[in-house]
Coordinates of C-alpha atoms in Angstrom, one line a residue:
Chain A
M161 CA 136.3 125.0 138.8
Y162 CA 133.0 123.3 139.1
L163 CA 131.7 125.8 141.7
F164 CA 132.2 128.5 139.0
I165 CA 130.5 126.6 136.1
S166 CA 127.9 125.0 138.2
P167 CA 125.3 127.8 137.5
W168 CA 125.7 126.8 133.9
L169 CA 125.7 123.2 134.4
I170 CA 122.6 123.5 136.4
G171 CA 121.0 125.6 133.6
F172 CA 122.2 123.4 131.1
L173 CA 120.8 120.3 132.5
I174 CA 117.3 122.2 133.3
F175 CA 117.0 124.2 130.3
A176 CA 118.7 122.1 127.5
L177 CA 119.6 118.5 128.2
Y178 CA 115.8 117.7 130.0
P179 CA 114.0 119.5 127.2
I180 CA 116.0 117.8 124.5
L181 CA 115.3 114.4 125.9
S182 CA 111.8 114.9 127.0
S183 CA 111.0 116.6 123.6
L184 CA 112.2 113.2 122.0
Y185 CA 110.1 111.4 124.1
Y186 CA 106.9 113.6 123.4
S187 CA 107.7 113.2 119.6
F188 CA 106.6 109.6 119.8
T189 CA 103.5 110.3 121.5
D190 CA 99.8 111.9 121.1
Y191 CA 100.0 115.0 123.3
D192 CA 98.2 118.2 123.8
I193 CA 100.0 119.5 127.0
I194 CA 96.8 119.4 129.2
H195 CA 96.3 115.5 129.2
P196 CA 99.3 113.2 129.7
P197 CA 100.9 112.1 126.6
R198 CA 99.9 108.6 124.9
F199 CA 102.8 106.7 123.2
I200 CA 101.9 106.5 119.3
G201 CA 105.3 105.3 118.2
L202 CA 106.5 107.0 114.9
A203 CA 102.9 108.1 113.8
N204 CA 104.0 111.5 114.0
Y205 CA 107.2 111.3 111.8
N206 CA 105.0 109.1 109.4
E207 CA 102.3 111.9 109.3
M208 CA 104.9 114.8 108.9
F209 CA 106.6 113.1 105.8
H210 CA 103.3 112.9 104.4
N211 CA 102.0 116.4 105.6
E212 CA 101.9 118.8 102.7
L213 CA 102.4 121.8 105.1
F214 CA 105.4 120.3 106.5
W215 CA 107.0 120.1 103.1
R216 CA 105.7 123.7 102.1
S217 CA 107.9 125.0 105.4
V218 CA 110.7 123.2 104.7
K219 CA 111.0 124.6 101.1
V220 CA 110.0 128.2 102.4
T221 CA 112.8 128.1 105.1
L222 CA 115.3 126.6 102.7
K223 CA 114.6 129.2 100.2
Y224 CA 115.1 132.1 102.5
T225 CA 118.0 130.9 104.1
F226 CA 119.9 129.9 100.6
I227 CA 119.2 133.2 99.2
S228 CA 119.4 135.6 102.5
V229 CA 122.3 134.2 104.4
P230 CA 125.2 134.1 101.6
V231 CA 123.8 137.7 100.5
Q232 CA 123.9 138.8 104.1
L233 CA 127.3 137.8 104.4
L234 CA 128.5 139.1 101.2
L235 CA 126.9 142.3 101.9
G236 CA 128.3 142.6 105.5
L237 CA 131.8 141.5 104.3
G238 CA 131.5 144.3 101.5
F239 CA 130.7 147.0 103.9
A240 CA 133.5 145.8 106.2
L241 CA 136.0 145.8 103.5
L242 CA 134.9 149.5 102.2
L243 CA 134.8 151.0 105.8
H244 CA 138.2 149.3 106.7
Q245 CA 140.0 151.4 104.3
A246 CA 140.7 155.0 105.4
I247 CA 137.8 157.1 104.0
P248 CA 136.2 160.3 104.8
W249 CA 133.3 160.3 107.3
R250 CA 134.0 156.6 108.1
G251 CA 132.9 156.7 111.7
F252 CA 129.5 158.0 110.5
F253 CA 129.2 155.2 107.8
R254 CA 129.9 152.6 110.2
T255 CA 127.3 153.7 112.7
A256 CA 125.0 154.2 109.8
M257 CA 125.2 150.8 108.5
Y258 CA 125.0 149.3 111.8
F259 CA 121.9 151.5 112.9
P260 CA 119.1 149.2 111.0
S261 CA 120.3 146.3 113.4
M262 CA 119.3 147.9 116.2
V263 CA 115.7 148.3 114.9
S264 CA 115.4 144.2 114.5
G265 CA 112.3 142.1 115.7
V266 CA 108.9 143.7 115.8
A267 CA 109.6 147.1 115.1
M268 CA 111.6 146.1 111.9
S269 CA 108.6 144.2 110.8
L270 CA 106.0 146.7 111.3
L271 CA 108.4 149.4 109.3
W272 CA 108.8 147.2 106.5
Y273 CA 105.1 146.1 106.4
W274 CA 104.6 149.7 105.6
I275 CA 107.5 149.9 102.9
F276 CA 106.1 146.8 101.3
N277 CA 102.6 148.3 101.2
P278 CA 101.5 148.3 97.5
Q279 CA 99.4 151.5 97.5
I280 CA 101.4 153.8 99.8
G281 CA 104.6 152.0 100.8
L282 CA 107.9 153.4 99.9
F283 CA 109.3 150.5 97.9
N284 CA 106.8 150.7 95.2
Y285 CA 107.2 154.5 95.2
M286 CA 110.9 154.2 94.6
L287 CA 110.4 151.7 91.9
S288 CA 108.0 154.1 90.4
W289 CA 111.1 156.6 89.9
F290 CA 112.6 154.2 87.5
G291 CA 109.1 153.4 85.8
I292 CA 108.9 150.1 87.6
P293 CA 105.3 149.2 88.4
G294 CA 106.0 147.4 91.8
P295 CA 104.3 144.2 92.5
A296 CA 101.7 143.3 95.7
W297 CA 104.8 142.3 97.8
L298 CA 103.2 140.8 100.9
M299 CA 99.8 140.5 99.7
S300 CA 100.9 138.2 96.8
P301 CA 102.0 134.4 97.3
D302 CA 104.6 135.1 94.3
T303 CA 106.5 137.9 95.9
A304 CA 105.9 137.7 99.8
L305 CA 108.9 135.6 100.7
Y306 CA 111.2 137.7 98.2
A307 CA 109.9 140.7 100.1
L308 CA 111.1 139.0 103.6
I309 CA 114.5 138.3 101.8
I310 CA 115.1 141.9 100.5
M311 CA 114.1 143.0 104.3
S312 CA 116.7 140.4 105.7
F313 CA 119.5 142.6 103.7
W314 CA 118.8 145.4 105.8
T315 CA 120.5 144.0 108.7
A316 CA 123.7 143.1 107.1
G317 CA 125.4 145.9 109.1
S318 CA 125.3 143.6 112.6
G319 CA 127.7 141.3 110.2
M320 CA 129.7 144.2 109.1
I321 CA 130.8 144.9 112.8
L322 CA 132.0 141.2 113.5
F323 CA 134.1 141.3 110.0
L324 CA 135.5 144.7 110.8
A325 CA 136.8 143.3 114.2
G326 CA 138.1 140.4 112.1
L327 CA 140.1 142.6 109.5
Q328 CA 141.7 144.5 112.4
G329 CA 143.2 141.2 113.5
V330 CA 144.9 140.7 110.1
P331 CA 148.6 141.6 111.0
A332 CA 149.9 144.7 109.0
S333 CA 153.1 143.0 108.6
L334 CA 151.7 140.5 106.5
L335 CA 150.0 142.8 104.2
E336 CA 153.1 144.9 103.9
A337 CA 155.3 142.0 103.2
A338 CA 152.7 141.0 100.3
K339 CA 152.6 144.6 98.7
L340 CA 156.6 144.6 98.6
D341 CA 156.3 141.3 96.9
G342 CA 153.9 143.2 94.3
A343 CA 150.9 141.4 95.1
G344 CA 147.6 143.4 93.5
R345 CA 144.7 144.4 95.5
L346 CA 142.6 141.2 94.8
R347 CA 145.8 138.9 95.4
I348 CA 146.1 140.0 98.9
F349 CA 142.6 139.8 99.2
W350 CA 142.5 136.1 98.3
N351 CA 145.7 134.9 99.7
I352 CA 145.9 136.6 103.0
T353 CA 142.8 138.6 104.2
L354 CA 140.4 136.2 103.4
P355 CA 142.2 133.1 104.9
M356 CA 142.9 135.6 107.9
I357 CA 139.2 136.4 108.6
S358 CA 137.8 132.9 107.6
P359 CA 136.9 132.0 111.3
V360 CA 134.8 134.9 111.3
L361 CA 133.3 134.0 108.1
L362 CA 132.8 130.3 109.4
F363 CA 131.3 131.6 112.6
Q364 CA 128.8 134.1 110.8
L365 CA 127.7 131.4 108.4
I366 CA 127.0 128.6 110.9
M367 CA 125.2 131.2 113.1
G368 CA 123.3 132.8 110.3
L369 CA 122.1 129.6 109.0
I370 CA 120.8 128.6 112.6
D371 CA 119.3 131.9 113.0
S372 CA 117.6 131.6 109.5
F373 CA 116.1 128.4 110.2
Q374 CA 114.6 129.8 113.2
V375 CA 112.7 132.9 111.3
F376 CA 109.6 133.5 113.3
T377 CA 108.7 137.0 114.0
Q378 CA 108.4 138.0 110.4
A379 CA 106.0 135.3 109.8
F380 CA 103.9 136.1 112.9
V381 CA 104.0 139.9 112.9
M382 CA 103.8 140.5 108.9
T383 CA 102.1 137.8 107.1
Q384 CA 100.9 134.9 109.2
G385 CA 102.5 132.5 107.2
G386 CA 100.4 133.7 104.2
P387 CA 99.5 134.3 101.6
N388 CA 98.7 130.9 100.4
Y389 CA 101.4 129.7 102.9
S390 CA 104.0 131.1 100.8
T391 CA 105.5 132.4 104.0
W392 CA 105.0 129.5 106.0
F393 CA 108.5 129.3 107.9
Y394 CA 109.3 126.1 109.4
V395 CA 109.4 127.4 113.1
Y396 CA 106.0 129.2 112.3
N397 CA 104.8 125.8 111.4
L398 CA 106.0 124.3 114.7
Y399 CA 104.4 127.1 116.8
T400 CA 101.1 126.8 115.0
S401 CA 101.0 122.9 115.6
A402 CA 102.0 123.2 119.2
F403 CA 100.0 126.0 120.6
K404 CA 97.2 127.0 118.1
E405 CA 96.3 123.2 117.2
Y406 CA 97.7 121.7 120.7
R407 CA 99.5 119.0 119.2
A408 CA 102.6 119.2 121.0
G409 CA 103.5 115.4 120.2
Y410 CA 103.7 116.2 116.4
S411 CA 105.4 119.6 117.2
S412 CA 108.1 118.0 119.1
A413 CA 108.8 115.5 116.2
L414 CA 109.0 118.9 114.2
A415 CA 111.6 120.4 116.9
W416 CA 113.8 117.0 116.6
I417 CA 114.1 117.2 112.9
L418 CA 114.9 120.9 113.2
L419 CA 117.4 120.0 115.8
L420 CA 118.8 117.1 113.4
V421 CA 118.9 119.2 110.4
V422 CA 120.8 122.2 112.3
M423 CA 123.3 119.5 113.7
L424 CA 123.8 118.0 110.2
F425 CA 124.3 121.4 108.5
T426 CA 126.9 122.5 111.1
A427 CA 128.8 119.3 111.0
V428 CA 129.0 119.2 107.3
I429 CA 130.3 122.9 107.3
M430 CA 132.6 122.1 109.9
K431 CA 134.1 119.4 108.0
L432 CA 134.3 121.2 104.8
S433 CA 135.7 124.2 106.2
N434 CA 138.6 122.3 107.9
R435 CA 140.7 122.6 104.8
Y436 CA 139.9 126.4 104.2
V437 CA 139.5 128.0 107.4
H438 CA 142.8 129.3 108.9
Y439 CA 143.3 129.6 112.9
E440 CA 146.3 131.4 114.1
G441 CA 148.7 128.9 115.7
G442 CA 147.0 126.1 113.6
S443 CA 144.7 125.3 116.7
R444 CA 141.2 125.8 117.1
R445 CA 140.1 127.8 120.3
Chain B
M290 CA 158.0 148.2 113.8
S291 CA 157.3 152.1 113.5
T292 CA 158.1 151.9 109.7
V293 CA 155.3 149.3 109.3
K294 CA 153.0 151.1 111.1
A295 CA 153.3 154.5 109.3
T296 CA 152.9 152.6 106.2
S297 CA 150.0 150.2 107.3
P298 CA 146.9 150.3 105.3
L299 CA 144.9 151.3 108.2
S300 CA 146.3 154.8 108.0
P301 CA 147.2 156.1 104.8
A302 CA 145.3 159.1 105.2
S303 CA 148.0 160.3 107.8
R304 CA 150.2 160.8 104.8
P305 CA 149.2 164.1 103.6
H306 CA 150.9 164.3 100.2
R307 CA 149.2 161.3 98.8
R308 CA 147.1 161.8 95.8
V309 CA 143.4 160.6 96.4
K310 CA 143.1 157.1 94.6
P311 CA 140.2 156.2 92.4
V312 CA 139.5 153.3 94.6
T313 CA 138.8 155.3 97.3
I314 CA 136.4 157.8 95.5
A315 CA 134.6 154.8 94.1
S316 CA 134.2 153.0 97.6
F317 CA 133.0 156.4 98.9
I318 CA 130.4 156.8 96.1
A319 CA 129.3 153.2 96.9
L320 CA 129.0 154.0 100.8
V321 CA 126.8 157.1 100.1
I322 CA 124.7 155.2 97.9
T323 CA 124.2 152.4 100.3
T324 CA 124.0 154.6 103.2
F325 CA 121.4 156.6 101.7
L326 CA 119.5 153.3 101.2
M327 CA 119.9 151.9 104.7
L328 CA 119.0 155.1 106.5
L329 CA 116.2 155.8 104.3
P330 CA 113.6 153.4 106.0
L331 CA 114.7 155.0 109.4
F332 CA 114.0 158.4 107.9
F333 CA 110.5 157.4 106.9
M334 CA 109.8 155.6 110.0
V335 CA 110.3 159.0 112.2
S336 CA 108.6 161.0 109.5
T337 CA 105.6 158.9 109.2
S338 CA 105.5 158.7 112.9
L339 CA 104.8 162.3 113.0
K340 CA 102.1 162.6 110.2
S341 CA 98.3 162.8 110.7
K342 CA 96.2 160.0 110.0
R343 CA 95.2 161.4 106.8
E344 CA 98.6 162.1 105.6
M345 CA 99.9 158.8 106.3
L346 CA 97.8 157.4 103.5
K347 CA 99.0 159.7 101.0
F348 CA 100.5 158.4 97.9
P349 CA 103.4 159.2 97.0
P350 CA 104.5 159.4 100.8
T351 CA 105.5 162.9 101.8
F352 CA 109.2 163.2 102.9
L353 CA 108.4 165.5 105.8
P354 CA 105.2 165.8 107.5
E355 CA 102.8 168.7 106.4
S356 CA 101.9 169.2 109.7
W357 CA 103.7 168.0 112.7
A358 CA 101.4 165.6 114.6
W359 CA 103.2 165.3 117.9
S360 CA 100.0 164.3 119.5
N361 CA 100.6 160.5 117.9
Y362 CA 103.3 160.2 120.7
T363 CA 100.8 161.0 123.4
E364 CA 98.0 159.2 121.6
I365 CA 99.8 156.1 121.6
F366 CA 100.0 156.0 125.3
D367 CA 96.5 156.3 125.6
T368 CA 95.1 153.8 122.9
L369 CA 97.6 150.9 123.6
Q370 CA 98.3 151.0 127.1
F371 CA 102.1 151.6 125.8
G372 CA 103.3 152.7 129.3
T373 CA 102.4 149.5 130.4
L374 CA 104.0 147.8 127.8
Y375 CA 107.2 149.6 127.9
K376 CA 107.4 149.2 131.6
N377 CA 107.1 145.3 131.5
S378 CA 109.7 145.2 128.4
L379 CA 112.0 147.3 130.8
I380 CA 111.5 145.2 133.9
I381 CA 112.1 142.1 132.0
A382 CA 115.2 143.1 130.0
V383 CA 116.9 145.1 132.9
L384 CA 116.7 141.8 135.2
S385 CA 117.4 139.7 132.2
V386 CA 120.6 141.9 131.8
F387 CA 121.7 141.7 135.4
G388 CA 121.2 138.0 135.7
T389 CA 123.0 137.4 132.4
L390 CA 126.0 139.4 133.3
L391 CA 126.3 138.2 136.8
S392 CA 126.1 134.4 135.9
S393 CA 127.8 134.5 132.8
A394 CA 130.9 136.5 134.2
F395 CA 130.8 133.7 137.2
V396 CA 130.8 130.9 134.5
A397 CA 133.2 132.3 132.1
Y398 CA 135.5 132.9 134.9
G399 CA 135.5 129.2 135.7
F400 CA 136.2 128.2 132.1
A401 CA 138.9 130.9 131.7
R402 CA 140.8 130.0 134.8
Y403 CA 141.1 126.2 134.8
R404 CA 142.4 124.3 131.9
G405 CA 142.0 120.7 131.9
R406 CA 140.4 117.6 130.4
G407 CA 137.1 118.1 132.2
N408 CA 137.1 121.8 131.5
S409 CA 137.4 121.3 128.0
F410 CA 134.8 119.0 127.9
W411 CA 132.3 121.1 129.4
F412 CA 133.3 124.0 127.1
I413 CA 133.0 122.1 123.9
L414 CA 129.5 121.1 125.5
L415 CA 128.7 124.6 126.2
L416 CA 129.7 126.0 122.5
S417 CA 127.4 123.1 121.1
T418 CA 124.7 124.6 123.0
M419 CA 124.9 127.8 120.9
M420 CA 123.8 125.7 118.2
L421 CA 120.7 124.7 119.9
P422 CA 117.7 126.2 118.3
Y423 CA 115.0 127.3 121.0
P424 CA 112.1 126.1 119.1
A425 CA 113.5 122.6 119.7
I426 CA 113.5 122.8 123.5
M427 CA 110.3 125.4 123.8
I428 CA 107.6 122.6 124.4
P429 CA 109.3 120.7 127.2
Q430 CA 110.1 124.0 128.7
F431 CA 106.6 125.4 128.2
V432 CA 105.3 122.0 130.2
L433 CA 108.0 122.7 132.8
F434 CA 107.0 126.1 133.6
S435 CA 103.3 125.3 133.2
K436 CA 103.7 122.6 135.9
M437 CA 105.8 125.2 138.1
Q438 CA 102.6 127.4 138.0
W439 CA 104.8 130.2 136.1
I440 CA 102.7 131.0 133.1
D441 CA 101.6 134.5 132.6
T442 CA 104.3 135.6 134.9
F443 CA 107.7 137.1 134.1
L444 CA 109.7 134.3 135.5
P445 CA 110.1 132.2 132.5
L446 CA 111.4 135.3 130.9
I447 CA 113.9 136.2 133.4
V448 CA 114.9 133.3 135.4
P449 CA 116.8 131.3 132.8
A450 CA 119.2 134.4 132.5
F451 CA 120.4 133.6 135.7
F452 CA 122.0 130.5 134.5
G453 CA 124.1 132.0 132.0
S454 CA 123.9 132.2 128.3
A455 CA 126.4 130.2 126.1
Y456 CA 127.3 133.0 123.9
N457 CA 127.9 135.5 126.5
I458 CA 130.1 133.0 128.5
F459 CA 132.1 132.3 125.5
L460 CA 132.8 135.8 125.0
L461 CA 133.6 136.6 128.4
R462 CA 135.7 133.4 128.8
Q463 CA 137.7 134.7 125.6
F464 CA 138.1 138.1 127.2
F465 CA 139.3 136.7 130.8
S466 CA 141.8 134.4 129.1
T467 CA 143.5 137.5 127.9
L468 CA 144.0 138.8 131.4
P469 CA 147.7 138.7 132.5
E470 CA 148.4 135.7 135.0
E471 CA 150.5 137.6 137.1
L472 CA 147.6 139.6 138.5
F473 CA 146.2 136.5 139.8
D474 CA 149.4 135.4 141.1
A475 CA 149.8 138.6 143.1
G476 CA 146.2 138.3 144.2
R477 CA 146.8 135.0 145.5
I478 CA 150.1 135.9 147.5
D479 CA 147.7 138.7 149.1
G480 CA 145.5 135.6 150.3
C481 CA 142.9 136.3 147.9
G482 CA 140.2 133.7 147.5
E483 CA 139.1 132.7 143.7
L484 CA 135.8 134.6 144.5
R485 CA 137.4 137.6 145.7
M486 CA 139.9 137.6 142.8
W487 CA 136.7 137.1 140.4
R488 CA 135.1 140.3 141.9
T489 CA 138.2 142.3 142.7
I490 CA 140.4 141.5 139.9
A491 CA 138.4 139.9 136.8
L492 CA 135.4 142.0 136.8
P493 CA 136.9 145.6 137.0
L494 CA 139.4 144.9 134.4
S495 CA 136.3 143.7 131.9
A496 CA 134.3 146.7 131.4
P497 CA 134.4 146.5 127.9
A498 CA 133.5 143.0 127.7
L499 CA 130.8 143.3 130.2
A500 CA 129.5 146.4 128.3
T501 CA 129.0 144.2 125.3
V502 CA 127.5 141.3 126.9
A503 CA 125.1 143.8 128.5
I504 CA 124.0 145.3 125.3
F505 CA 123.6 141.8 123.6
A506 CA 121.6 140.5 126.6
F507 CA 119.3 143.7 126.5
I508 CA 118.8 143.8 122.7
Y509 CA 118.0 140.0 122.9
S510 CA 115.5 140.5 125.6
W511 CA 114.1 143.8 124.4
N512 CA 113.4 142.0 121.0
D513 CA 112.3 138.7 121.8
L514 CA 108.9 138.0 120.6
L515 CA 108.4 134.0 120.8
T516 CA 109.0 133.5 124.6
P517 CA 106.6 136.2 125.8
V518 CA 104.1 135.2 123.1
L519 CA 104.2 131.6 124.9
Y520 CA 104.1 132.7 128.3
L521 CA 102.0 135.8 128.6
S522 CA 98.3 135.5 128.3
S523 CA 97.0 138.6 130.2
S524 CA 97.4 142.0 128.2
E525 CA 98.5 144.1 131.1
K526 CA 101.3 141.8 131.1
F527 CA 102.5 142.1 127.6
T528 CA 106.1 143.0 126.5
L529 CA 106.4 145.9 124.1
P530 CA 106.9 143.5 120.9
V531 CA 103.8 141.2 121.7
G532 CA 101.8 144.6 122.2
M533 CA 103.3 145.8 119.1
A534 CA 102.4 142.6 117.0
S535 CA 98.8 142.8 118.1
L536 CA 98.8 146.3 116.1
T537 CA 98.9 144.5 112.7
S538 CA 96.0 142.2 113.7
S539 CA 92.7 142.6 112.0
R540 CA 90.8 144.5 114.4
F541 CA 92.0 147.5 112.3
R542 CA 90.6 147.6 108.7
I543 CA 93.5 150.0 107.7
P544 CA 96.6 149.7 109.6
P545 CA 97.4 152.8 111.9
W546 CA 100.8 153.3 109.9
H547 CA 101.5 156.5 112.0
L548 CA 101.0 154.8 114.9
L549 CA 102.8 151.7 114.4
M550 CA 105.9 154.0 113.3
V551 CA 105.6 155.9 116.8
A552 CA 105.5 152.5 118.4
S553 CA 108.7 151.4 116.2
V554 CA 110.4 154.7 116.8
L555 CA 109.6 154.4 120.8
A556 CA 111.0 150.7 120.8
M557 CA 114.3 151.6 119.4
V558 CA 114.9 154.5 121.9
P559 CA 116.5 152.2 124.8
I560 CA 118.6 150.4 122.5
V561 CA 120.0 153.3 120.6
T562 CA 120.7 155.0 124.2
L563 CA 122.4 152.2 125.3
F564 CA 124.5 151.7 122.1
A565 CA 125.4 155.8 122.3
I566 CA 126.6 155.4 126.1
A567 CA 128.3 152.2 125.7
Q568 CA 129.4 152.5 122.2
K569 CA 133.1 152.7 122.4
Q570 CA 133.3 149.9 124.8
F571 CA 131.1 147.9 122.7
V572 CA 133.0 147.9 119.9
E573 CA 136.1 147.5 121.8
G574 CA 134.5 144.7 123.6
I575 CA 134.0 142.9 120.3
V576 CA 137.5 143.4 118.7
L577 CA 139.1 142.4 122.1
T578 CA 137.3 139.4 122.7
G579 CA 137.7 138.3 118.9
I580 CA 134.8 136.6 118.0
K581 CA 136.3 133.7 116.1

């Protein structure tokens, strides 16, 4: 067995364990990557908690996460439920919903950069159909973050695929039995479908949170963290400190806080979900 | 069993005499509207990519180009060394996919075939690395790779793939676990070593799962921005995302929207192609490995 898992084990040591530990060490140092690190104790952490941009990045990231992740999950689940039924053109709809997820990254950012252009973009044009004067979106500190949140809904199709896979795993016999007992659609959904797909939901919730905490591309390509730091995401802040201001020590402290927060969120969700998430055979694989 | 199947909610359409339920009609309408909204940006991506410089600035935006500026698609290769960007991204993505497939399938086999205390400890460790945010480890990795003189080479973007990636190992392990034990018993009787069983039994039977992993790995590498931004400094080594990101930079007073859209369309081509080729296996792979 160890022969087989050795590539990963070696990789784990070099690309995960060693970096985590050295990042912890760097976080207590003044380090610019070129000169050797100099130990300064908790100064980086102390500075961080008094740094306005740090708190801004936390606020921006949490706001983005708490809106975009749940909505994306609901949309993905909704699409999956719609497309799990026998419906005309099902294959077409599935592909169409998934298609935007294939554009992710920089191409998507460029596309939405245009869509949100207040003068010539599609979004405000469509709003004008309903007589709504559109805001300046990415150009205004009040709306830039919401623009990015709206953009994130566009890739809900990737979650849909996983939910569809989960729905196919719900035994038809269970649904039949419930129907015979006279359960309505909603009841079947709450009492059978939802518990049966809860592991998929949990998986996506955790992965969605972790991804969302790491938003970078949109900030880098579309807004550079602006206007007026309204899209100053945590990882953008971390990247700027390390590779623009050459403060790798301070940035490592940011990295460690990110790691701790991710671990904390995951642990809390796992703990809470124990009661609600249903695993076949009662055991977690 | 057959009665359950015939009345299963998966296939009510197979019963011809059924009257169409209002729920179905409502769902259909909801789907048409959302699909329209989902596809509209893509439609404009393609349409704007074919507009002239003058037309791209028109408001309201025209649905179809007034005159089809196919020359945009050649222009981008002249102005942005697009061919080089494309080639770089392809080299990196193909090698990463190869590395990921090879190593992840190898490691996953180890996890699937051996069960025991040690194994479950490492497996839980593997799962927990899925939660490890890349930014948390990127600075020491950067220091490590710069000590190895790998800055401004493709190596930092390719080599880690050869050590397996947690998500894909997990996916393949789930799949390998479903292969019947009898196959391997038969192999053992024939005197196969584990390595040979991996190569001749496990791999050939896992085409859908391997296709899924290949697609995931390709999309990941193809779309990655942060790592190439960190490691590549000379413009002739840039990947597609890095080159495209530079398009929005301040060197243009008005962003060349039509060219941005050309780049976006072209960046989609390999992924869509791959998806079209492997779609059946991709979906099957996700279902079979049962991500849960």
